[in-house]
Backbone as CSV, one residue per row, in Angstrom:
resi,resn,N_x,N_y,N_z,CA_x,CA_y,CA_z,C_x,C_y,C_z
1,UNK,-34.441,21.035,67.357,-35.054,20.179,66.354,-35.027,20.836,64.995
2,UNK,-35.224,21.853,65.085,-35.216,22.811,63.609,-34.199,22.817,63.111
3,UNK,-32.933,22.746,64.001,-31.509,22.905,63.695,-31.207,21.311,62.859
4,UNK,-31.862,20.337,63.469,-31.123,19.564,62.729,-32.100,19.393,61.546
5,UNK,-33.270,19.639,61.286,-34.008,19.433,60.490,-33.594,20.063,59.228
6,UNK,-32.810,21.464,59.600,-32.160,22.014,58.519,-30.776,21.557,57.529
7,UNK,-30.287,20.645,58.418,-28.789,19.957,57.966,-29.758,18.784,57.479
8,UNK,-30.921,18.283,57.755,-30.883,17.191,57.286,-30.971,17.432,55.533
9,UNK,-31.640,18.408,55.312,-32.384,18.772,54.326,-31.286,18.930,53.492
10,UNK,-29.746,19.274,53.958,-29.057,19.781,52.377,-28.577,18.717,51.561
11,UNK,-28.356,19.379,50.468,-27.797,18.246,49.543,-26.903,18.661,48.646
12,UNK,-26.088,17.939,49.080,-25.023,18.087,47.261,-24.728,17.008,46.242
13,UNK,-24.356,17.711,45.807,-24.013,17.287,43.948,-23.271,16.812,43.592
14,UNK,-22.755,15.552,43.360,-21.232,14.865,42.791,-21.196,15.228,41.369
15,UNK,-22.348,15.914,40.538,-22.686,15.893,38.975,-21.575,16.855,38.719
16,UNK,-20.247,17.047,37.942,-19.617,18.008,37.461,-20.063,18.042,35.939
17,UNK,-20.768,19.467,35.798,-21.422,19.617,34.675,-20.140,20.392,33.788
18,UNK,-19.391,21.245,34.112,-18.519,22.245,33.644,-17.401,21.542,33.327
19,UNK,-16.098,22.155,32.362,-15.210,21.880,31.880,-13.819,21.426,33.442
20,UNK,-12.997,20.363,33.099,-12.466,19.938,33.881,-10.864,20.422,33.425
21,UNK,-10.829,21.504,34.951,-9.816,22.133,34.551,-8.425,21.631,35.585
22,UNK,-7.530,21.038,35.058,-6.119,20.684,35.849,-5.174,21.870,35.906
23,UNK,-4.281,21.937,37.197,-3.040,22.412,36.985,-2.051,21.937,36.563
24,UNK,-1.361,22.795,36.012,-0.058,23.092,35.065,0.671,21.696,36.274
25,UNK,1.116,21.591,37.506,1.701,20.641,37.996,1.074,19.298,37.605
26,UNK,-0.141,19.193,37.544,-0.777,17.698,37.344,-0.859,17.129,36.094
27,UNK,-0.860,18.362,35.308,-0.554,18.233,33.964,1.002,17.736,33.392
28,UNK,1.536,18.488,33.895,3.315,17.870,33.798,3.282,16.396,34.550
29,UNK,2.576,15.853,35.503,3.007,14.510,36.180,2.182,13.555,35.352
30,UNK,1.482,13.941,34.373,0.318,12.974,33.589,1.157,13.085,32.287
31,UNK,1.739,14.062,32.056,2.485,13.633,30.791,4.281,12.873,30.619
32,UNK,4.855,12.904,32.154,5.715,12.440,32.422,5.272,10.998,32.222
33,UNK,3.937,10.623,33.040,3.987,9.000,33.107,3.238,8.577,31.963
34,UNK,2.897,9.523,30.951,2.349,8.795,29.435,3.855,8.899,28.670
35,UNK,4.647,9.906,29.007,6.150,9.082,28.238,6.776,7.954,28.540
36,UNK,6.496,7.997,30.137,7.039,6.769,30.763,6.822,5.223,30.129
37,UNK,5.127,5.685,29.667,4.820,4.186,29.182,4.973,4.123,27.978
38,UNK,5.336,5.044,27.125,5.787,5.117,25.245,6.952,4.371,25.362
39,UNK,7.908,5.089,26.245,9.240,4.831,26.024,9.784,3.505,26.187
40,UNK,8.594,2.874,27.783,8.680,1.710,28.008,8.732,0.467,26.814
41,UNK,7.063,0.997,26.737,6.685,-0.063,25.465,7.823,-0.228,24.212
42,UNK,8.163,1.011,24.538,9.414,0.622,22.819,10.444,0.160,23.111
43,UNK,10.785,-0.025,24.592,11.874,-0.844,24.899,12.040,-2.133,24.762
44,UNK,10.628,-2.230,25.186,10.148,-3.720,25.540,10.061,-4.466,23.878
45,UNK,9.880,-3.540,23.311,9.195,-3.946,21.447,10.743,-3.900,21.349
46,UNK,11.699,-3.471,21.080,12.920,-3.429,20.547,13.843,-4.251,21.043
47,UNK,13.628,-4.536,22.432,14.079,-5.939,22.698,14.060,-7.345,22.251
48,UNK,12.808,-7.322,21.901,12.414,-8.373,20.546,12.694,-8.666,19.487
49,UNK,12.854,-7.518,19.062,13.215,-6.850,17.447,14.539,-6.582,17.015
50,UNK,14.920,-7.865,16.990,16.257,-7.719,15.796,16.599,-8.850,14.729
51,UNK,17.209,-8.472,13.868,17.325,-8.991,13.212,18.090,-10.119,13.600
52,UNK,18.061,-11.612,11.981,18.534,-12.811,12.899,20.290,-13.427,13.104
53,UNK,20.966,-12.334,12.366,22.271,-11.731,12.025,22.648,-10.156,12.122
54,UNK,23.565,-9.848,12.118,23.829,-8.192,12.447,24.753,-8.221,11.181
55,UNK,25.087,-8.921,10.428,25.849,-9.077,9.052,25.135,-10.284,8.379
56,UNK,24.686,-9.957,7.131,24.419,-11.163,6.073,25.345,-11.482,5.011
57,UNK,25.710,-12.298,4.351,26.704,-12.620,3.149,25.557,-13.063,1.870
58,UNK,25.660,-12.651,0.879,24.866,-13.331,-0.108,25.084,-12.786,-1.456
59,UNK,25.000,-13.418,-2.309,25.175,-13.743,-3.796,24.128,-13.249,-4.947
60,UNK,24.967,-13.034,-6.098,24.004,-12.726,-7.336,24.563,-12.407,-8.300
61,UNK,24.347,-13.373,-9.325,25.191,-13.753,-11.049,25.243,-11.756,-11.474
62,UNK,26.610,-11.606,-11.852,26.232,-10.338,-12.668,25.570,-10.324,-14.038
63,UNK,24.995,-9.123,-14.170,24.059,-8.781,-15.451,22.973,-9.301,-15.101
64,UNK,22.568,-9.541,-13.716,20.923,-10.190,-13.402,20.138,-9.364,-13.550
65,UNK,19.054,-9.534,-14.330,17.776,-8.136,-14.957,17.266,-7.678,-13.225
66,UNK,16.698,-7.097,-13.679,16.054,-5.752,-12.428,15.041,-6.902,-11.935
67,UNK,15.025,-6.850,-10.437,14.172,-7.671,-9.755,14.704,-8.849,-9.253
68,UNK,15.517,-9.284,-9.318,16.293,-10.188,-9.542,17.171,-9.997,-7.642
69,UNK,16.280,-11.145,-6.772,16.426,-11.505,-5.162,18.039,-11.956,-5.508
70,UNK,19.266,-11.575,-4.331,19.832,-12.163,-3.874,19.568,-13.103,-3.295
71,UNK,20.930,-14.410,-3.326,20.889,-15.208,-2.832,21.673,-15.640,-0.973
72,UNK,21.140,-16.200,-0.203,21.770,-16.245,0.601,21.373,-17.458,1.769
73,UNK,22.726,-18.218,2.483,22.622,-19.197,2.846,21.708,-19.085,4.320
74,UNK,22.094,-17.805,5.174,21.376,-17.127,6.121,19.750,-16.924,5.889
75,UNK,18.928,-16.859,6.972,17.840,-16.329,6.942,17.043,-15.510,7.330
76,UNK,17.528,-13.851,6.134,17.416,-13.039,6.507,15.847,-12.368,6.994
77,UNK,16.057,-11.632,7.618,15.043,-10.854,8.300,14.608,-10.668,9.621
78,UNK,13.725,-10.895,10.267,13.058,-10.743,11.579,11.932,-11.284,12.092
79,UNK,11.971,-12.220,13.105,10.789,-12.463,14.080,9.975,-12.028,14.601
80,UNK,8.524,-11.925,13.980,7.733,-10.852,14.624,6.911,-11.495,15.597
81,UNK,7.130,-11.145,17.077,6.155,-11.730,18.076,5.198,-11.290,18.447
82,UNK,4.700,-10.132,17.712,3.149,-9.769,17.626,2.732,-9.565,16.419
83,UNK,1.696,-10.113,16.797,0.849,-10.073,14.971,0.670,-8.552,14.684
84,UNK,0.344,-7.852,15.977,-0.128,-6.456,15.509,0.946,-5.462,14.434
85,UNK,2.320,-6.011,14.576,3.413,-5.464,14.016,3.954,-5.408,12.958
86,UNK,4.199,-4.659,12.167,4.435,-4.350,10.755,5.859,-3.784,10.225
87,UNK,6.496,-4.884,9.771,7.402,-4.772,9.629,8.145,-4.006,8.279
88,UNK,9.220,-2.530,8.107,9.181,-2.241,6.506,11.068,-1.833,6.722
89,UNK,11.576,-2.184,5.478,12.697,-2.125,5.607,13.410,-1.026,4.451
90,UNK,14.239,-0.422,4.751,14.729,0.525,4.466,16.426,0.316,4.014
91,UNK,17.151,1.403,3.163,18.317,1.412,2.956,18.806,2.356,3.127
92,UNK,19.853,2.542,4.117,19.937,3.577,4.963,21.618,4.046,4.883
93,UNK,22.352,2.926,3.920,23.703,3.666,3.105,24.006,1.941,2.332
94,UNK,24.460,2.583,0.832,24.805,1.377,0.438,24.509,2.203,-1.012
95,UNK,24.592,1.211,-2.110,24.528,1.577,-3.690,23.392,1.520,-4.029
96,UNK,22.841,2.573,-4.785,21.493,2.778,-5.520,21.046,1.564,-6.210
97,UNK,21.881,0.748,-6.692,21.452,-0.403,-7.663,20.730,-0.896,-7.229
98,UNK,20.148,-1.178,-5.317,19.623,-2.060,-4.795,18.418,-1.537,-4.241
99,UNK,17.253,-2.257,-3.923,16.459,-2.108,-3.328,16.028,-3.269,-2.554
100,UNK,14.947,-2.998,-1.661,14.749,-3.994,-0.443,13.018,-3.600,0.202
101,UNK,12.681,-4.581,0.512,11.265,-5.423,0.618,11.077,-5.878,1.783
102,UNK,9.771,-5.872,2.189,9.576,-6.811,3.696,8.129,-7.842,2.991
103,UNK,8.497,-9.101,3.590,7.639,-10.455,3.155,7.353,-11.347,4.004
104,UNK,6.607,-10.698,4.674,6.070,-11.602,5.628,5.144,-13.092,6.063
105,UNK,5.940,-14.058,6.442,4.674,-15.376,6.433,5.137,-15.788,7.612
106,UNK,3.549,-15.814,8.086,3.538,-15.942,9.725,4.484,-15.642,10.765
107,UNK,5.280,-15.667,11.793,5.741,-14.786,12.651,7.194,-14.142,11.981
108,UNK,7.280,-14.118,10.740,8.516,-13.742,10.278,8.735,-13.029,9.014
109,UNK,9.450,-12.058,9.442,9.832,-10.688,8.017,10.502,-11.057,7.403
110,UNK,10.505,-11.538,6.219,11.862,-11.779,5.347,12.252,-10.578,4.462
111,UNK,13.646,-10.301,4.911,14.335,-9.616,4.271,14.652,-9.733,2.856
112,UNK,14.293,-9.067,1.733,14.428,-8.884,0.143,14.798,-8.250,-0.597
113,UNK,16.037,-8.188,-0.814,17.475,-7.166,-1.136,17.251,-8.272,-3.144
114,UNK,16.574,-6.511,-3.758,17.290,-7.047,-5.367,17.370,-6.140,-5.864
115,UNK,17.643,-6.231,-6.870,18.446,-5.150,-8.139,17.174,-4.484,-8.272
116,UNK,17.590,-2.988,-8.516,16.436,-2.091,-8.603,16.732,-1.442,-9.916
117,UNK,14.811,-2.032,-10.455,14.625,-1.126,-11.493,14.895,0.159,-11.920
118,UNK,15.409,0.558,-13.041,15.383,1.752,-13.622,15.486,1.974,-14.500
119,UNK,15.777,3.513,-15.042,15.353,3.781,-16.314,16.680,3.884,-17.560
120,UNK,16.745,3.691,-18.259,17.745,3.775,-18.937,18.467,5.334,-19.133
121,UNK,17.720,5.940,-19.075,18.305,7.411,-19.214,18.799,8.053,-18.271
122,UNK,18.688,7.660,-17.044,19.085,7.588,-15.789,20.519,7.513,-15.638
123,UNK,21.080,7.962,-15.411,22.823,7.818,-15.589,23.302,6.849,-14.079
124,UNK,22.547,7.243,-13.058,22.783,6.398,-12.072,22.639,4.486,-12.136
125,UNK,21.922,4.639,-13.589,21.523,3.130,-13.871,22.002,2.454,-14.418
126,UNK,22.539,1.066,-13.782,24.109,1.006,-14.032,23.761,-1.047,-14.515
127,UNK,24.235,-2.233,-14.442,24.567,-3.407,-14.383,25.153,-4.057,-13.383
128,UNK,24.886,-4.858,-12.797,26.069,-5.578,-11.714,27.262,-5.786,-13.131
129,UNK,28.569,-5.457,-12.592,29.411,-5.694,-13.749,30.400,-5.965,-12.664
130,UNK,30.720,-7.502,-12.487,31.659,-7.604,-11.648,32.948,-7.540,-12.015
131,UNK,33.134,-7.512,-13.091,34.441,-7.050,-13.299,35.005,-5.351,-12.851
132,UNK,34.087,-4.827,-13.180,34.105,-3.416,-12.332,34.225,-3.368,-10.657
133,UNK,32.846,-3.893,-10.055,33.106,-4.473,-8.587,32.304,-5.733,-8.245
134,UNK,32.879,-5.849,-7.524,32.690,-7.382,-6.775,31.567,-7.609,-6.068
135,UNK,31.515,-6.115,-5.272,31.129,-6.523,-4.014,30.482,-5.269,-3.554
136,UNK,29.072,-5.261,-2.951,28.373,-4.371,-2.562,28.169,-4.638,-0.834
137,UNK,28.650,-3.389,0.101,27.867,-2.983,1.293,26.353,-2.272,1.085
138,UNK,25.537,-2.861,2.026,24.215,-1.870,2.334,23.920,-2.332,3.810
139,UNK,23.711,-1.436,4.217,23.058,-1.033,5.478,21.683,-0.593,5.634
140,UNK,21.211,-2.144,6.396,19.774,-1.805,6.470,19.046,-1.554,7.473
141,UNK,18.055,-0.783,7.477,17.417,-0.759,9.008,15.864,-1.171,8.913
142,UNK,14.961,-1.248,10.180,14.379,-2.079,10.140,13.003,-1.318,10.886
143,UNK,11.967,-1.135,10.257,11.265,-0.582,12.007,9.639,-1.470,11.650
144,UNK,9.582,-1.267,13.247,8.502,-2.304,13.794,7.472,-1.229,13.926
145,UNK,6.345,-0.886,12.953,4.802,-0.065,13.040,3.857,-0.963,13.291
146,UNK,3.020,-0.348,14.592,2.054,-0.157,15.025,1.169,0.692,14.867
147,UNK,-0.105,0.614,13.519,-0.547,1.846,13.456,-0.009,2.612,12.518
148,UNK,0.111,3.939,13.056,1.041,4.665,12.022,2.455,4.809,12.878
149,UNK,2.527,4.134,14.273,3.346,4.488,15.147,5.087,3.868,15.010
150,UNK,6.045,4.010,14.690,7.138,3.587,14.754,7.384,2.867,16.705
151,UNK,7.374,1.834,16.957,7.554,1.374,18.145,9.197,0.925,18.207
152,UNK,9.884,0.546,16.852,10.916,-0.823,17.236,11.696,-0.325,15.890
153,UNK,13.367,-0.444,16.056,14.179,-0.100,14.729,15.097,-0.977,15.450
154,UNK,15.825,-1.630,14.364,16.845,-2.191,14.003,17.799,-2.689,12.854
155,UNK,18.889,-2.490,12.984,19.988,-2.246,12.238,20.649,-3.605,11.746
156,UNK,20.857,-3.866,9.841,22.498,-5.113,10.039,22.797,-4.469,8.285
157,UNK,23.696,-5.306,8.226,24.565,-4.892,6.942,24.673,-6.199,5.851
158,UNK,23.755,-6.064,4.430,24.261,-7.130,3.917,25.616,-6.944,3.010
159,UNK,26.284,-7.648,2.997,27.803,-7.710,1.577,27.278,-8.717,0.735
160,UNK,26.833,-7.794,-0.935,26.998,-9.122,-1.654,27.940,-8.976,-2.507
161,UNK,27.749,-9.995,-3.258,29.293,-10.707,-3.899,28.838,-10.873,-4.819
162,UNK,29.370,-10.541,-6.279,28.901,-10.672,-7.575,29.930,-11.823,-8.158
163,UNK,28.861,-12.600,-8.372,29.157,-13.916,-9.148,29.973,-13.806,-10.890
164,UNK,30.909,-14.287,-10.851,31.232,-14.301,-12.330,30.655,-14.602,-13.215
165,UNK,30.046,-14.426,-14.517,29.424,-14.987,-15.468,30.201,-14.977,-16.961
166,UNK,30.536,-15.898,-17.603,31.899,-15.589,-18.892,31.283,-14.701,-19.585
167,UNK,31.284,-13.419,-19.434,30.964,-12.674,-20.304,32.055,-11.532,-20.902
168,UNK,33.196,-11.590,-20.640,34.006,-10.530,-20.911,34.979,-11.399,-21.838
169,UNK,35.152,-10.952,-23.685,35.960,-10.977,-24.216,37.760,-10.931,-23.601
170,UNK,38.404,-12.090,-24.696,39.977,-12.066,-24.567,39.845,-10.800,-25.259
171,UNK,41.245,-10.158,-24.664,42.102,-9.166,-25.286,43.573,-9.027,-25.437
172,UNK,43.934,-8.979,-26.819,45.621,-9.252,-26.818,46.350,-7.617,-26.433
173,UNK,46.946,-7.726,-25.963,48.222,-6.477,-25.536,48.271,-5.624,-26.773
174,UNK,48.589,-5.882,-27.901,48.640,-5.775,-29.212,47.973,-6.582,-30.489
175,UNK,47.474,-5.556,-31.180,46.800,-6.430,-32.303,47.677,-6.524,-33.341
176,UNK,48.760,-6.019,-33.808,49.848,-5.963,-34.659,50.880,-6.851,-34.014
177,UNK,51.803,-7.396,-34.123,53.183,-8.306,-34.144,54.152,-8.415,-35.027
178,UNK,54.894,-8.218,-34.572,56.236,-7.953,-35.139,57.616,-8.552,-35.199
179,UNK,58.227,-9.644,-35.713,59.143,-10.177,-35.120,60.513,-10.275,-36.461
180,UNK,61.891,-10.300,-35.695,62.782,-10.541,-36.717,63.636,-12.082,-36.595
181,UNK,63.260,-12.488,-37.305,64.219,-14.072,-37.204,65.240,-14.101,-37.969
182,UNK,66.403,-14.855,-37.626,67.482,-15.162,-38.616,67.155,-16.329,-39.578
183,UNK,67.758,-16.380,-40.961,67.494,-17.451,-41.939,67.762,-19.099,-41.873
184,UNK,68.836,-18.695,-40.795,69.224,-20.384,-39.891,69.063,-20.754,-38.746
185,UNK,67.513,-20.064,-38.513,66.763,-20.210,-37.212,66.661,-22.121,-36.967
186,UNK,67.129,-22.676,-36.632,66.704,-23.884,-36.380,65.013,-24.433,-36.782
187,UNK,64.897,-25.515,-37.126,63.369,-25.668,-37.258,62.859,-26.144,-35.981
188,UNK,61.748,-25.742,-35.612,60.853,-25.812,-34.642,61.148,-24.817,-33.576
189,UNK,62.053,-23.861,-33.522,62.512,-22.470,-32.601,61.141,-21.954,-32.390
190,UNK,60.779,-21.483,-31.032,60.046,-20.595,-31.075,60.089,-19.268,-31.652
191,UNK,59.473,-18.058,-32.161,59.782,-16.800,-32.747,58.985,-15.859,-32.122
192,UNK,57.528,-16.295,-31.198,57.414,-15.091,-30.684,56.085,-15.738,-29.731
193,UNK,56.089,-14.742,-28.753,55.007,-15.225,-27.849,53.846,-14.256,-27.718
194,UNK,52.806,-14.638,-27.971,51.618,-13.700,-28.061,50.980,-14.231,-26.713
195,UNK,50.132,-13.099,-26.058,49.382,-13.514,-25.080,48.227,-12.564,-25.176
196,UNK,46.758,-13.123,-24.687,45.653,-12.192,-24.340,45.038,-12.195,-22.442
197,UNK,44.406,-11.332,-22.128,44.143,-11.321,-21.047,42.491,-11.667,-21.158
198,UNK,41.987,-11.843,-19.825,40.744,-11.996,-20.139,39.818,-11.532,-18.505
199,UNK,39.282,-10.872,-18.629,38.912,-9.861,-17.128,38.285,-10.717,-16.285
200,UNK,37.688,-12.133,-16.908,36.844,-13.362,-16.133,37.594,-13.793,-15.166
201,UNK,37.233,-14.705,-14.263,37.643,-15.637,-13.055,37.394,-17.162,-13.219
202,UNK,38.478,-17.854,-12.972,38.522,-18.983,-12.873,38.429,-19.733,-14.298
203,UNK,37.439,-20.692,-14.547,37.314,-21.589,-15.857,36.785,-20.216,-17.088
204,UNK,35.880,-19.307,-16.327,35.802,-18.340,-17.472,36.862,-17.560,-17.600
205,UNK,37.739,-17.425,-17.246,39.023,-16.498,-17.548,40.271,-17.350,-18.549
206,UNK,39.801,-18.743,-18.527,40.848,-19.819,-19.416,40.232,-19.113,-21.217
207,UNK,41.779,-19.144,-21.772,41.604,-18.525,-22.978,42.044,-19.959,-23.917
208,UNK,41.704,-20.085,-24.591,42.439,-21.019,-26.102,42.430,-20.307,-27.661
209,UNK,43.598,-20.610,-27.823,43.863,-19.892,-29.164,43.776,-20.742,-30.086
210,UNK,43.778,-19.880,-31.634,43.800,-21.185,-33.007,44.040,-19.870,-33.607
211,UNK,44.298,-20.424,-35.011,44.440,-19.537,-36.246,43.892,-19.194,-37.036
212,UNK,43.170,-17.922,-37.426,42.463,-17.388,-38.006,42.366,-18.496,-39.604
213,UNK,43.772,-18.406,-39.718,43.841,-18.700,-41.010,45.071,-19.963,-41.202
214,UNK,44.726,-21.329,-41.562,46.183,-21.934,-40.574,47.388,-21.954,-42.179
215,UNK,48.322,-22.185,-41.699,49.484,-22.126,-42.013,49.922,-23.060,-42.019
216,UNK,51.115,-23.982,-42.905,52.329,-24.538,-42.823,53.556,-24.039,-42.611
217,UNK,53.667,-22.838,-43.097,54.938,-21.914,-42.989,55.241,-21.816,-41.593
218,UNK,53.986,-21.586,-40.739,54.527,-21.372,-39.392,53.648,-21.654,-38.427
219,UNK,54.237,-23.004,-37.850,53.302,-23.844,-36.835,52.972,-23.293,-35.974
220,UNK,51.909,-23.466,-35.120,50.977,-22.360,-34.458,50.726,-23.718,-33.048
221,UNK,51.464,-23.232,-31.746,51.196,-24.010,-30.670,50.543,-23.351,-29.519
222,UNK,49.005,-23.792,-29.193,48.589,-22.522,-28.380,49.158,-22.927,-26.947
């Protein structure tokens, strides 16, 4: 009777008052399956997350002041299917002239590629001058924050295309002319052909001539 009276009496403690110490093995299998679920989740987020083209095409008059949105028939940017997600976009190779924006209204990032401000003293700071070039690559990328956390990146490329605007002066080959005619040139002979070039495209590249100063001596047909 004493014997069991003594077992009845003990008691233990589920209370762990002291520091909770793991091994190095349990520790490695708890941090395997918290990568497991990072890596997951960003799969799962990046699956979502792309942009709504992997190439955009779009437009913009040269000499457009700083700030100044391309245009484009596409609709650039990204679908965001969680509100929690924050979308910021980056330029990740392409020409300094440009910069880019994220604008978000309701489940969707719009992509905002424009001419970037700068300073005049800046030597890198330049004009769309399409007569110089046409046509700009940039490569943009894309990432999806949570937090301060990068979850989601994705990649596309816009090409824009610089619009002509008539802004580039005719220029003649020569500003001097020179010609020798004989005295029994027939009347109405041509005697010499002048031409100018003009660096524009299309209706702005059409030149028309007249005479400074007109003449009878020598009829002037542009």
């Amino acid at each position: 009777a004493g014997g069991r009276a003594a077992i009845g009496t003990m008691r233990t403690s589920r209370h762990w008052e002291g520091p909770l110490r793991l091994s190095s093995k349990t520790m490695c299998v708890m941090l395997t399956l918290l990568a497991s679920v990072l890596i997951n989740s960003v799969v799962v987020a990046s699956s979502n997350f792309h942009f709504t083209h992997s190439v955009y095409n779009a437009t913009i008059k040269e000499n457009a002041p700083p700030r100044t949105n391309v245009s484009s028939e596409q609709k650039m940017g990204i679908y965001v299917s969680d509100a929690s997600l924050r979308v910021e976009y980056s330029i990740t190779d392409g020409e300094e002239i440009f910069s880019v924006h994220s604008h978000q209204v309701g489940d969707f990032a719009f992509l905002r590629v424009r001419v970037k401000p700068c300073q005049s003293s800046d030597r890198r700071c330049r004009k769309l001058n399409r007569e110089s070039k046409a046509r700009y690559t940039v490569a943009i990328s894309a990432e999806g924050i949570q937090g301060e956390v990068v979850v989601a990146r994705a990649l596309a490329v816009v090409t824009v295309f610089v619009l002509d605007i008539n802004d580039a002066l005719p220029v003649f080959h020569s500003l001097r002319h020179q010609v020798t005619i004989p005295e029994d040139l027939p009347v109405g002979s041509s005697i010499a052909h002048i031409q100018a070039v003009d660096a524009d495209v299309g209706s702005n590249g059409e030149i028309y001539y007249s005479l400074k100063r007109d003449t009878k001596t020598l009829p002037f047909t542009p």
